[in-house]
Amino acid sequence: MIEHGASWQDLLRQTRVYLEILREGGIEFADGQFAKSVKAAVEMPTATRPKTAPASQPRGMSAEERAALKAALTDPYARLMPKPPAAPVAPSARPTPASGALPGGIGRAAPASVAPAKAAKVTLKDRTEGAKIIAAAGDLNQLQHLISGCYMCNLSAGRTHTVPGEGNPRAALMFIGEAPGYHEDVQGRPFVGRAGELLTKMIEAMGLRRTDVYIANIVKCRPPGNRDPLPEEMLACEPYLKRQIELIRPKVICALGRIAIQGLLRETTPITQLRGQWRTYQNIPLMPTFHPAYLLRNPGGKRFAWEDLKAILAKLGLPVPAGRGGP
Ligand code: URA
């Protein structure tokens, strides 16, 4: 894994090692195309490829690792929920990789006006490769660059802006919501509509500011008509969130609402039962609570959400306001 603060050269070098791993795993690309695409995406001079990978680098995937990766990338939700029908998207509206885009379904998508009618098909191989590239992003800016050009799922076709997330890159507390809505899509920022106003109040009631925490979503593009993100969309976007969490290394995650819990923990237990119960995600304590949009519709839930936020403050070792308080 790339160290924090690694240079672009390190990123490229690591990415090329991944190419070797993928080749060993039986995934082939036209010679040189991968490195060229990476170079174009990161806009930097080509680094010299090491003759041999450092001893600490993985040298290939075992049969078990490949099987586990395939299982993870196929559909872990299948066990939990019936598969919803795929959202109908006109083939001409679907983004198609521009030349120089990364082959893993990430990179700049061609503008709609020049997109050929043929739909971009993102395969398991693309996902595998995309996940490797995302996992090698050395900081949040690199990750944001990858997200801004992502076309790994159909949501990319309808977006105005990607909404990668914002806040303190070293935040101790990370909030994870569901998906951008109308205002977030227009501004490219998370939680800026009515639900966002309430989330801001919740954060301030904790004695914090929005800039102290990090706010992200399970998916980085707005689902049409604000529908729930589909399982395959959450799955396609998951590598970005995982890398965000690895880079930020929050001490606590607060999952906002049912969809965030499904996306993170693959659980379909109602949020009314899950909230207030500590869980873990990637070894980080995770507190599920109500989504601010739910609280706008059900203000009676606010006192429970406030209990959850106070539990988070206690876990972080921060002062817990006395009395009922809350947003
Ligand atoms: N709801 C979410 O889950 N996320 C946003 O960014 C906005 C509203």
Short mmCIF file of C-alpha atoms and ligand atoms in Angstrom, two decimals:
data_model
loop_
_atom_site.label_atom_id
_atom_site.label_comp_id
_atom_site.label_asym_id
_atom_site.label_seq_id
_atom_site.Cartn_x
_atom_site.Cartn_y
_atom_site.Cartn_z
CA MET A 1 0.00 0.00 0.00
CA ILE A 2 1.22 3.49 -0.82
CA GLU A 3 2.33 5.55 2.19
CA HIS A 4 0.58 8.81 3.06
CA GLY A 5 2.22 11.66 1.22
CA ALA A 6 3.64 9.37 -1.46
CA SER A 7 4.70 11.13 -4.62
CA TRP A 8 3.05 10.79 -8.01
CA GLN A 9 6.08 8.77 -9.03
CA ASP A 10 5.39 6.34 -6.19
CA LEU A 11 1.75 6.15 -7.24
CA LEU A 12 2.66 5.37 -10.82
CA ARG A 13 5.25 2.83 -9.79
CA GLN A 14 2.76 1.13 -7.48
CA THR A 15 0.10 1.18 -10.18
CA ARG A 16 2.47 -0.58 -12.54
CA VAL A 17 3.14 -3.22 -9.94
CA TYR A 18 -0.62 -3.71 -9.80
CA LEU A 19 -0.59 -4.18 -13.57
CA GLU A 20 1.88 -6.99 -13.13
CA ILE A 21 -0.34 -8.54 -10.47
CA LEU A 22 -3.35 -8.29 -12.74
CA ARG A 23 -1.39 -9.87 -15.59
CA GLU A 24 -0.39 -12.71 -13.31
CA GLY A 25 -4.05 -12.99 -12.37
CA GLY A 26 -4.91 -13.45 -16.04
CA ILE A 27 -6.15 -9.93 -16.74
CA GLU A 28 -4.53 -8.51 -19.87
CA PHE A 29 -4.41 -5.04 -21.36
CA ALA A 30 -3.00 -3.82 -24.63
CA ASP A 31 0.68 -3.36 -23.99
CA GLY A 32 1.55 0.07 -22.69
CA GLN A 33 -2.06 1.30 -22.74
CA PHE A 34 -2.52 1.03 -18.99
CA ALA A 35 0.59 2.99 -18.09
CA LYS A 36 -0.24 5.60 -20.74
CA SER A 37 -3.73 6.03 -19.33
CA VAL A 38 -2.44 6.38 -15.80
CA LYS A 39 0.06 8.93 -17.00
CA ALA A 40 -2.63 10.91 -18.80
CA ALA A 41 -4.89 10.81 -15.77
CA VAL A 42 -2.34 12.03 -13.29
CA GLU A 43 -0.75 14.47 -15.73
CA MET A 44 2.82 13.80 -14.88
CA PRO A 45 5.93 12.55 -16.64
CA THR A 46 6.37 8.81 -16.92
CA ALA A 47 8.34 7.33 -14.07
CA THR A 48 10.81 4.57 -14.67
CA ARG A 49 9.40 1.19 -13.93
CA PRO A 50 11.43 -0.84 -11.44
CA LYS A 51 13.03 -3.90 -13.01
CA THR A 52 11.68 -6.04 -10.23
CA ALA A 53 9.00 -5.20 -7.71
CA PRO A 54 10.33 -4.57 -4.20
CA ALA A 55 10.29 -7.69 -2.07
CA SER A 56 7.54 -6.20 0.10
CA GLN A 57 5.16 -5.92 -2.85
CA PRO A 58 2.61 -8.63 -3.50
CA ARG A 59 3.76 -10.83 -6.37
CA GLY A 60 0.46 -12.27 -7.49
CA MET A 61 -2.93 -13.41 -6.33
CA SER A 62 -3.51 -16.85 -4.96
CA ALA A 63 -6.53 -18.80 -6.13
CA GLU A 64 -8.23 -18.03 -2.79
CA GLU A 65 -7.49 -14.30 -3.05
CA ARG A 66 -8.87 -14.19 -6.57
CA ALA A 67 -11.99 -16.08 -5.49
CA ALA A 68 -12.50 -13.73 -2.51
CA LEU A 69 -12.01 -10.66 -4.71
CA LYS A 70 -14.43 -11.99 -7.28
CA ALA A 71 -17.02 -12.75 -4.58
CA ALA A 72 -16.60 -9.26 -3.11
CA LEU A 73 -16.92 -7.65 -6.51
CA THR A 74 -19.80 -9.75 -7.67
CA ASP A 75 -22.82 -9.00 -5.54
CA PRO A 76 -22.56 -9.38 -1.79
CA TYR A 77 -26.03 -7.83 -1.52
CA ALA A 78 -27.61 -10.68 -3.44
CA ARG A 79 -27.89 -12.67 -0.22
CA LEU A 80 -29.67 -9.81 1.50
CA MET A 81 -32.05 -8.27 -0.93
CA PRO A 82 -33.84 -9.04 -4.13
CA LYS A 83 -32.00 -7.43 -7.01
CA PRO A 84 -33.88 -4.33 -8.21
CA PRO A 85 -34.28 -3.93 -11.95
CA ALA A 86 -31.48 -1.93 -13.53
CA ALA A 87 -32.36 1.73 -14.03
CA PRO A 88 -33.24 2.27 -17.68
CA VAL A 89 -30.66 4.59 -19.18
CA ALA A 90 -30.71 5.49 -22.84
CA PRO A 91 -27.53 4.09 -24.37
CA SER A 92 -26.71 7.44 -25.95
CA ALA A 93 -26.92 9.11 -22.53
CA ARG A 94 -24.39 6.76 -20.97
CA PRO A 95 -20.89 8.09 -20.63
CA THR A 96 -18.18 6.46 -22.62
CA PRO A 97 -14.53 6.59 -21.70
CA ALA A 98 -12.67 9.32 -23.47
CA SER A 99 -9.35 8.41 -25.01
CA GLY A 100 -6.73 8.49 -22.28
CA ALA A 101 -9.27 7.53 -19.61
CA LEU A 102 -8.26 4.87 -17.14
CA PRO A 103 -9.42 1.46 -18.31
CA GLY A 104 -10.92 0.56 -14.92
CA GLY A 105 -14.07 2.62 -15.40
CA ILE A 106 -12.45 5.72 -13.99
CA GLY A 107 -10.95 8.67 -15.77
CA ARG A 108 -12.56 11.49 -17.69
CA ALA A 109 -15.78 10.53 -19.40
CA ALA A 110 -16.37 12.03 -22.82
CA PRO A 111 -18.80 14.98 -22.89
CA ALA A 112 -22.30 13.85 -23.86
CA SER A 113 -22.06 15.74 -27.14
CA VAL A 114 -19.18 13.58 -28.34
CA ALA A 115 -20.11 10.32 -26.60
CA PRO A 116 -20.64 7.57 -29.16
CA ALA A 117 -24.05 5.84 -29.00
CA LYS A 118 -22.43 2.58 -27.87
CA ALA A 119 -22.91 2.11 -24.12
CA ALA A 120 -19.82 1.84 -21.93
CA LYS A 121 -19.85 -1.62 -20.41
CA VAL A 122 -18.07 -1.86 -17.10
CA THR A 123 -16.97 -5.43 -16.55
CA LEU A 124 -15.74 -7.32 -13.53
CA LYS A 125 -12.23 -6.87 -14.90
CA ASP A 126 -12.79 -3.12 -15.10
CA ARG A 127 -14.02 -3.07 -11.51
CA THR A 128 -11.06 -5.12 -10.37
CA GLU A 129 -8.64 -2.82 -12.04
CA GLY A 130 -10.51 0.30 -10.95
CA ALA A 131 -10.46 -0.84 -7.32
CA LYS A 132 -6.69 -1.29 -7.50
CA ILE A 133 -6.17 2.18 -8.92
CA ILE A 134 -8.44 3.74 -6.31
CA ALA A 135 -6.69 1.85 -3.51
CA ALA A 136 -3.40 3.36 -4.69
CA ALA A 137 -4.60 6.99 -4.48
CA GLY A 138 -2.08 8.68 -2.20
CA ASP A 139 -4.25 11.50 -0.86
CA LEU A 140 -7.76 12.91 -0.94
CA ASN A 141 -6.95 15.19 -3.88
CA GLN A 142 -5.87 12.27 -6.04
CA LEU A 143 -8.99 10.41 -4.97
CA GLN A 144 -11.19 13.39 -5.82
CA HIS A 145 -9.55 13.53 -9.25
CA LEU A 146 -10.44 9.89 -9.84
CA ILE A 147 -14.01 10.37 -8.58
CA SER A 148 -14.54 13.38 -10.85
CA GLY A 149 -13.94 11.21 -13.89
CA CYS A 150 -15.70 8.06 -12.70
CA TYR A 151 -18.12 6.20 -14.97
CA MET A 152 -18.19 2.90 -13.09
CA CYS A 153 -21.98 2.96 -12.77
CA ASN A 154 -25.01 4.47 -14.49
CA LEU A 155 -25.29 7.33 -12.00
CA SER A 156 -22.47 9.07 -13.82
CA ALA A 157 -24.82 9.62 -16.77
CA GLY A 158 -27.15 11.90 -14.86
CA ARG A 159 -24.85 13.91 -12.66
CA THR A 160 -24.02 17.60 -12.83
CA HIS A 161 -21.12 17.25 -10.40
CA THR A 162 -19.61 14.41 -8.46
CA VAL A 163 -19.84 14.92 -4.68
CA PRO A 164 -16.71 13.35 -3.24
CA GLY A 165 -17.08 14.70 0.29
CA GLU A 166 -15.54 17.56 2.25
CA GLY A 167 -14.10 18.50 5.59
CA ASN A 168 -11.01 18.02 7.67
CA PRO A 169 -8.72 15.49 6.00
CA ARG A 170 -7.54 14.45 9.48
CA ALA A 171 -11.00 14.44 11.06
CA ALA A 172 -11.56 12.30 14.14
CA LEU A 173 -15.23 12.02 13.20
CA MET A 174 -16.59 11.12 9.79
CA PHE A 175 -20.27 11.30 8.85
CA ILE A 176 -21.43 9.04 6.04
CA GLY A 177 -24.75 9.73 4.36
CA GLU A 178 -26.53 8.11 1.52
CA ALA A 179 -26.24 9.97 -1.77
CA PRO A 180 -26.18 13.51 -3.09
CA GLY A 181 -29.54 15.16 -3.71
CA TYR A 182 -30.46 18.03 -6.03
CA HIS A 183 -28.53 20.79 -4.21
CA GLU A 184 -25.48 18.60 -3.64
CA ASP A 185 -25.41 17.66 -7.33
CA VAL A 186 -25.58 21.33 -8.35
CA GLN A 187 -22.87 22.44 -5.92
CA GLY A 188 -20.65 19.35 -5.83
CA ARG A 189 -20.75 19.45 -2.00
CA PRO A 190 -22.34 17.03 0.48
CA PHE A 191 -25.29 17.89 2.71
CA VAL A 192 -26.00 21.43 1.55
CA GLY A 193 -29.83 21.16 1.24
CA ARG A 194 -32.39 21.09 4.06
CA ALA A 195 -31.07 17.82 5.46
CA GLY A 196 -27.62 19.38 5.32
CA GLU A 197 -28.78 22.35 7.36
CA LEU A 198 -30.00 19.99 10.05
CA LEU A 199 -26.76 17.98 9.92
CA THR A 200 -24.83 21.23 10.40
CA LYS A 201 -26.99 22.00 13.47
CA MET A 202 -26.36 18.49 14.81
CA ILE A 203 -22.60 18.96 14.41
CA GLU A 204 -22.73 22.37 16.07
CA ALA A 205 -24.80 20.99 18.94
CA MET A 206 -21.86 18.64 19.53
CA GLY A 207 -19.63 21.69 19.98
CA LEU A 208 -17.95 21.11 16.61
CA ARG A 209 -17.93 22.84 13.23
CA ARG A 210 -18.50 21.29 9.82
CA THR A 211 -14.83 21.96 9.07
CA ASP A 212 -13.79 19.82 12.06
CA VAL A 213 -15.41 16.67 10.70
CA TYR A 214 -15.43 14.92 7.33
CA ILE A 215 -18.73 14.42 5.49
CA ALA A 216 -19.12 11.89 2.70
CA ASN A 217 -21.74 9.67 1.12
CA ILE A 218 -22.02 6.04 0.12
CA VAL A 219 -22.35 7.05 -3.54
CA LYS A 220 -20.75 10.10 -5.05
CA CYS A 221 -23.32 10.89 -7.76
CA ARG A 222 -27.00 11.81 -7.44
CA PRO A 223 -29.48 9.01 -8.17
CA PRO A 224 -32.24 10.13 -10.54
CA GLY A 225 -35.23 11.64 -8.74
CA ASN A 226 -33.40 11.10 -5.40
CA ARG A 227 -34.24 7.40 -5.42
CA ASP A 228 -32.25 5.08 -3.15
CA PRO A 229 -28.94 4.07 -4.68
CA LEU A 230 -29.06 0.55 -6.10
CA PRO A 231 -26.89 -2.16 -4.56
CA GLU A 232 -24.69 -2.30 -7.66
CA GLU A 233 -24.18 1.47 -7.51
CA MET A 234 -23.17 1.29 -3.86
CA LEU A 235 -20.82 -1.55 -4.69
CA ALA A 236 -19.26 0.31 -7.60
CA CYS A 237 -18.63 3.36 -5.38
CA GLU A 238 -17.40 1.48 -2.32
CA PRO A 239 -13.68 1.51 -3.19
CA TYR A 240 -13.74 5.33 -3.06
CA LEU A 241 -15.29 5.39 0.39
CA LYS A 242 -12.91 2.72 1.66
CA ARG A 243 -9.92 4.70 0.46
CA GLN A 244 -11.33 7.92 1.94
CA ILE A 245 -11.62 6.20 5.29
CA GLU A 246 -8.11 4.75 5.01
CA LEU A 247 -6.68 8.17 4.22
CA ILE A 248 -8.65 10.14 6.84
CA ARG A 249 -8.39 7.46 9.52
CA PRO A 250 -11.28 8.79 11.65
CA LYS A 251 -11.60 7.57 15.22
CA VAL A 252 -15.37 7.26 14.86
CA ILE A 253 -17.75 6.92 11.92
CA CYS A 254 -21.36 8.07 12.19
CA ALA A 255 -23.55 6.31 9.63
CA LEU A 256 -26.60 8.39 8.75
CA GLY A 257 -29.65 6.29 8.05
CA ARG A 258 -30.71 2.98 6.59
CA ILE A 259 -28.93 3.22 3.24
CA ALA A 260 -25.60 4.17 4.79
CA ILE A 261 -25.87 1.12 7.05
CA GLN A 262 -26.75 -1.14 4.13
CA GLY A 263 -23.86 0.21 2.10
CA LEU A 264 -21.33 -0.13 4.90
CA LEU A 265 -22.46 -3.17 6.87
CA ARG A 266 -24.68 -4.98 4.34
CA GLU A 267 -27.40 -5.01 6.99
CA THR A 268 -31.07 -4.56 6.34
CA THR A 269 -32.16 -4.43 10.00
CA PRO A 270 -34.39 -1.36 10.44
CA ILE A 271 -32.50 1.73 11.54
CA THR A 272 -34.86 2.08 14.51
CA GLN A 273 -33.28 -1.13 15.87
CA LEU A 274 -29.70 -0.43 14.80
CA ARG A 275 -29.33 3.16 15.95
CA GLY A 276 -27.49 3.71 19.17
CA GLN A 277 -25.65 0.36 18.94
CA TRP A 278 -21.92 0.52 18.33
CA ARG A 279 -20.67 -1.45 15.34
CA THR A 280 -17.34 -1.47 13.52
CA TYR A 281 -16.35 -0.78 9.94
CA GLN A 282 -12.77 -1.39 8.88
CA ASN A 283 -11.92 -1.70 12.58
CA ILE A 284 -13.31 1.76 13.29
CA PRO A 285 -16.15 2.19 15.80
CA LEU A 286 -19.31 3.06 13.90
CA MET A 287 -22.46 4.59 15.36
CA PRO A 288 -25.63 4.25 13.30
CA THR A 289 -28.14 7.03 13.74
CA PHE A 290 -31.12 8.55 11.98
CA HIS A 291 -30.60 10.39 8.70
CA PRO A 292 -31.27 14.15 9.03
CA ALA A 293 -33.87 13.89 6.24
CA TYR A 294 -35.72 11.30 8.35
CA LEU A 295 -35.48 13.63 11.35
CA LEU A 296 -37.02 16.46 9.32
CA ARG A 297 -40.01 14.20 8.67
CA ASN A 298 -39.99 12.68 12.17
CA PRO A 299 -38.78 15.34 14.63
CA GLY A 300 -39.61 12.98 17.50
CA GLY A 301 -36.50 11.01 16.53
CA LYS A 302 -34.19 13.94 17.27
CA ARG A 303 -33.83 13.11 20.96
CA PHE A 304 -32.64 9.60 20.05
CA ALA A 305 -30.21 10.98 17.48
CA TRP A 306 -28.91 13.35 20.13
CA GLU A 307 -28.24 10.40 22.46
CA ASP A 308 -26.23 8.78 19.62
CA LEU A 309 -24.23 11.98 19.03
CA LYS A 310 -23.48 12.23 22.75
CA ALA A 311 -22.25 8.63 22.73
CA ILE A 312 -19.92 9.61 19.89
CA LEU A 313 -18.58 12.58 21.87
CA ALA A 314 -17.93 10.30 24.84
CA LYS A 315 -16.11 7.79 22.58
CA LEU A 316 -13.96 10.63 21.22
CA GLY A 317 -13.17 11.83 24.74
CA LEU A 318 -14.81 15.20 24.03
CA PRO A 319 -17.04 17.10 26.48
CA VAL A 320 -20.60 15.80 26.45
CA PRO A 321 -23.16 18.61 26.90
CA ALA A 322 -25.37 18.10 29.93
CA GLY A 323 -29.15 18.18 29.74
CA ARG A 324 -31.42 17.48 26.80
CA GLY A 325 -29.83 19.94 24.36
CA GLY A 326 -29.37 18.69 20.86
CA PRO A 327 -30.22 20.11 17.46
N1 URA B 1 -28.57 13.26 1.88
C1 URA B 1 -27.47 12.50 1.88
O1 URA B 1 -27.50 11.34 2.29
N2 URA B 1 -26.35 13.04 1.44
C2 URA B 1 -26.26 14.28 1.01
O2 URA B 1 -25.16 14.69 0.63
C3 URA B 1 -27.42 15.06 1.03
C4 URA B 1 -28.57 14.54 1.47
#
